[in-house]
Tab-separated table of C-alpha atoms in Angstrom:
chain	number	residue	atom	x	y	z
A	1	MET	CA	-5.620	2.928	-15.591
A	2	HIS	CA	-9.487	2.166	-15.802
A	3	ILE	CA	-11.732	5.133	-15.980
A	4	GLN	CA	-13.724	4.557	-13.987
A	5	ALA	CA	-10.649	4.301	-11.644
A	6	LEU	CA	-9.086	7.439	-12.720
A	7	VAL	CA	-12.451	9.312	-12.985
A	8	GLY	CA	-13.294	8.311	-8.758
A	9	THR	CA	-10.220	9.174	-8.073
A	10	ALA	CA	-10.798	12.707	-8.760
A	11	LEU	CA	-14.245	12.519	-7.573
A	12	LEU	CA	-13.431	10.879	-4.150
A	13	ALA	CA	-9.974	13.120	-3.625
A	14	GLY	CA	-11.047	16.508	-4.360
A	15	GLY	CA	-7.253	16.253	-4.782
A	16	THR	CA	-4.736	16.564	-6.706
A	17	LEU	CA	-4.144	13.082	-8.876
A	18	ALA	CA	0.341	13.486	-8.754
A	19	TYR	CA	0.928	9.992	-11.008
A	20	HIS	CA	-0.203	7.006	-12.220
A	21	MET	CA	1.498	3.967	-12.586
A	22	GLU	CA	1.796	0.665	-13.995
A	23	SER	CA	3.103	-2.218	-10.004
A	24	PRO	CA	5.564	-4.558	-11.765
A	25	VAL	CA	5.078	-6.889	-8.488
A	26	GLY	CA	3.664	-10.137	-9.379
A	27	PRO	CA	2.647	-13.441	-11.933
A	28	ARG	CA	4.422	-12.485	-15.506
A	29	GLY	CA	1.692	-12.574	-17.815
A	30	LYS	CA	-1.258	-11.783	-15.767
A	31	GLY	CA	-3.155	-7.934	-15.923
A	32	PRO	CA	-1.827	-4.707	-14.708
A	33	ILE	CA	-2.757	-3.282	-11.238
A	34	THR	CA	-1.872	-0.105	-11.252
A	35	TRP	CA	-1.633	2.562	-8.812
A	36	SER	CA	-1.961	6.425	-7.694
A	37	ARG	CA	-0.927	8.195	-5.109
A	38	VAL	CA	-3.383	11.541	-4.558
A	39	ASP	CA	-2.534	14.602	-2.803
A	40	GLU	CA	-4.606	16.800	-0.975
A	41	TYR	CA	-7.242	16.035	1.425
A	42	ARG	CA	-8.230	18.402	4.201
A	43	TRP	CA	-7.537	15.966	6.733
A	44	PRO	CA	-4.616	13.459	7.369
A	45	MET	CA	-6.473	9.659	5.154
A	46	ASP	CA	-6.794	7.411	7.877
A	47	LEU	CA	-8.180	4.739	6.361
A	48	CYS	CA	-7.688	1.681	8.196
A	49	GLY	CA	-8.250	-0.055	10.834
A	50	GLU	CA	-5.879	-2.367	13.657
A	51	SER	CA	-3.836	-4.702	11.805
A	52	THR	CA	-1.982	-8.041	12.079
A	53	PHE	CA	2.072	-8.839	12.477
A	54	GLU	CA	4.095	-10.865	10.343
A	55	ASP	CA	8.036	-10.987	11.350
A	56	LYS	CA	8.924	-11.586	7.649
A	57	THR	CA	12.551	-10.261	7.783
A	58	ASN	CA	15.357	-12.796	6.179
A	59	HIS	CA	19.026	-11.815	7.047
A	60	ASP	CA	20.101	-11.459	3.342
A	61	LYS	CA	16.757	-10.636	1.867
A	62	SER	CA	14.622	-8.002	3.785
A	63	PRO	CA	15.249	-4.472	2.834
A	64	LEU	CA	17.802	-2.190	4.973
A	65	THR	CA	16.322	-0.596	7.917
A	66	ALA	CA	17.675	2.525	6.720
A	67	ASP	CA	15.532	2.555	4.169
A	68	CYS	CA	12.436	1.738	5.520
A	69	GLU	CA	13.198	4.020	7.720
A	70	LYS	CA	13.091	6.680	4.534
A	71	VAL	CA	9.617	5.549	4.114
A	72	ILE	CA	7.998	6.345	6.604
A	73	SER	CA	9.788	9.768	6.862
A	74	GLU	CA	9.141	11.162	2.744
A	75	LEU	CA	5.310	9.706	3.538
A	76	ALA	CA	5.164	11.469	7.256
A	77	ALA	CA	5.254	14.422	5.220
A	78	HIS	CA	2.333	14.329	3.470
A	79	ASP	CA	-0.390	12.694	5.645
A	80	ASN	CA	-3.329	13.061	3.707
A	81	SER	CA	-2.507	11.385	0.698
A	82	VAL	CA	-3.774	8.551	-0.745
A	83	VAL	CA	-2.916	5.108	-2.565
A	84	TYR	CA	-5.189	4.201	-4.756
A	85	GLY	CA	-4.882	0.545	-6.059
A	86	GLY	CA	-6.866	-0.824	-9.007
A	87	GLY	CA	-6.645	-3.469	-11.834
A	88	TRP	CA	-7.788	-6.517	-9.301
A	89	ALA	CA	-10.515	-8.768	-11.203
A	90	PRO	CA	-11.158	-12.422	-11.135
A	91	ASP	CA	-11.368	-12.915	-14.731
A	92	GLU	CA	-7.095	-11.593	-14.834
A	93	GLU	CA	-6.273	-13.541	-11.588
A	94	ASN	CA	-4.234	-11.169	-10.416
A	95	ILE	CA	-5.489	-11.410	-6.813
A	96	GLU	CA	-1.620	-12.284	-5.474
A	97	GLN	CA	0.117	-8.480	-6.620
A	98	TYR	CA	0.558	-6.603	-4.146
A	99	VAL	CA	0.837	-2.467	-5.198
A	100	GLY	CA	4.165	-1.423	-4.682
A	101	ALA	CA	2.665	1.459	-3.142
A	102	HIS	CA	6.100	3.666	-1.920
A	103	THR	CA	10.263	2.063	-2.173
A	104	ALA	CA	13.076	3.867	-0.775
A	105	GLY	CA	16.345	1.748	-1.358
A	106	THR	CA	15.079	-1.347	-0.587
A	107	CYS	CA	12.016	-1.234	0.696
A	108	THR	CA	8.732	-1.444	-0.900
A	109	PHE	CA	6.029	-0.762	1.210
A	110	GLY	CA	2.995	-2.438	-0.624
A	111	PHE	CA	-1.362	-3.851	-0.570
A	112	ARG	CA	-3.517	-6.193	-2.106
A	113	PRO	CA	-7.350	-7.696	-1.526
A	114	GLN	CA	-7.523	-10.243	0.394
A	115	ALA	CA	-9.751	-11.566	-1.625
A	116	TYR	CA	-12.182	-10.783	-5.134
A	117	GLY	CA	-14.602	-8.103	-3.950
A	118	SER	CA	-14.271	-4.580	-4.562
A	119	THR	CA	-11.800	-4.118	-8.535
A	120	TYR	CA	-10.480	-1.069	-5.939
A	121	TYR	CA	-8.349	-0.534	-2.722
A	122	LYS	CA	-6.749	2.732	-1.038
A	123	VAL	CA	-4.497	3.109	1.602
A	124	GLY	CA	-3.491	6.150	3.430
A	125	TYR	CA	-0.122	6.974	4.430
A	126	THR	CA	-1.128	7.895	7.814
A	127	ASP	CA	-1.984	3.581	7.655
A	128	ILE	CA	1.412	3.155	5.736
A	129	VAL	CA	4.020	5.118	8.093
A	130	ASP	CA	1.657	3.564	11.259
A	131	VAL	CA	2.636	0.007	10.037
A	132	MET	CA	5.656	0.844	9.592
A	133	ARG	CA	6.911	2.334	12.433
A	134	ASP	CA	4.984	-0.169	14.698
A	135	ALA	CA	6.897	-3.126	12.236
A	136	LEU	CA	10.562	-1.483	12.867
A	137	ALA	CA	9.591	-1.635	16.728
A	138	ARG	CA	8.661	-5.517	16.454
A	139	PHE	CA	10.635	-7.578	14.739
A	140	GLY	CA	13.538	-4.682	12.831
A	141	ASP	CA	17.388	-5.621	14.174
A	142	GLY	CA	18.816	-2.884	13.280
A	143	GLN	CA	20.203	-4.195	9.799
A	144	ARG	CA	17.542	-5.650	8.644
A	145	VAL	CA	13.577	-6.453	9.163
A	146	GLY	CA	10.161	-7.810	6.954
A	147	ALA	CA	6.732	-7.898	7.850
A	148	ALA	CA	3.444	-8.845	6.554
A	149	GLY	CA	-0.216	-8.029	7.793
A	150	ARG	CA	-3.539	-7.606	6.950
A	151	PHE	CA	-5.777	-4.517	8.058
A	152	ASP	CA	-9.670	-3.418	7.196
A	153	CYS	CA	-9.348	-0.535	4.592
A	154	VAL	CA	-12.762	1.792	4.463
A	155	ASN	CA	-13.428	3.646	0.972
A	156	ASP	CA	-12.706	7.393	2.680
A	157	ASP	CA	-12.779	8.830	5.856
A	158	SER	CA	-16.192	10.241	6.188
A	159	GLN	CA	-18.464	7.732	4.419
A	160	ARG	CA	-16.039	4.580	6.248
A	161	SER	CA	-17.274	2.030	3.418
A	162	PRO	CA	-15.801	-0.587	4.135
A	163	LEU	CA	-13.834	-2.754	1.321
A	164	GLY	CA	-12.222	-5.661	3.025
A	165	PRO	CA	-9.984	-7.301	4.288
A	166	THR	CA	-6.474	-5.495	3.014
A	167	LEU	CA	-3.037	-7.584	2.920
A	168	TRP	CA	0.205	-5.931	2.932
A	169	LYS	CA	4.220	-6.255	3.654
A	170	ILE	CA	6.648	-4.975	3.660
A	171	TRP	CA	9.848	-5.577	1.371
A	172	ASP	CA	13.475	-5.743	-0.466
A	173	VAL	CA	12.037	-4.990	-3.699
A	174	ASN	CA	15.675	-6.667	-4.606
A	175	HIS	CA	13.590	-10.025	-3.624
A	176	PRO	CA	10.506	-9.809	-4.024
């Protein structure tokens, strides 16, 4: 993890660094994308605005609806948390890598910047829960669901400093 991401995470959260991981999702040979989960904000973390939605459901390659519902229930229980992703850099040519923010069974929710800008991005658990619920309602067929979209996120709930457009997607971990 980049030291500025670790320090920034601890300072911005005023909470506890739960864990850190390098995301395996993305082109091989590119620089690593790192992410952390930060807990113990004093308010629900809703950092992203309205989202676009695109149906990506494929009956052979999309995650199981039940697994995506499990992601929702696991994250909804911790609405004061965020996923903090970093490591995107023009010289590392890794802009297309998604942070696999949370996985349950076959279902993964991930995000990445739309273009180079900030070196880190944060998405609140409430943001993930909201778009996943909407995607299931719009595109879920009772068996499988896949979706992608874009929302604009901010640095933190109090300052509202824009981070820029953020792309998200819901995919099956077995079919990245």
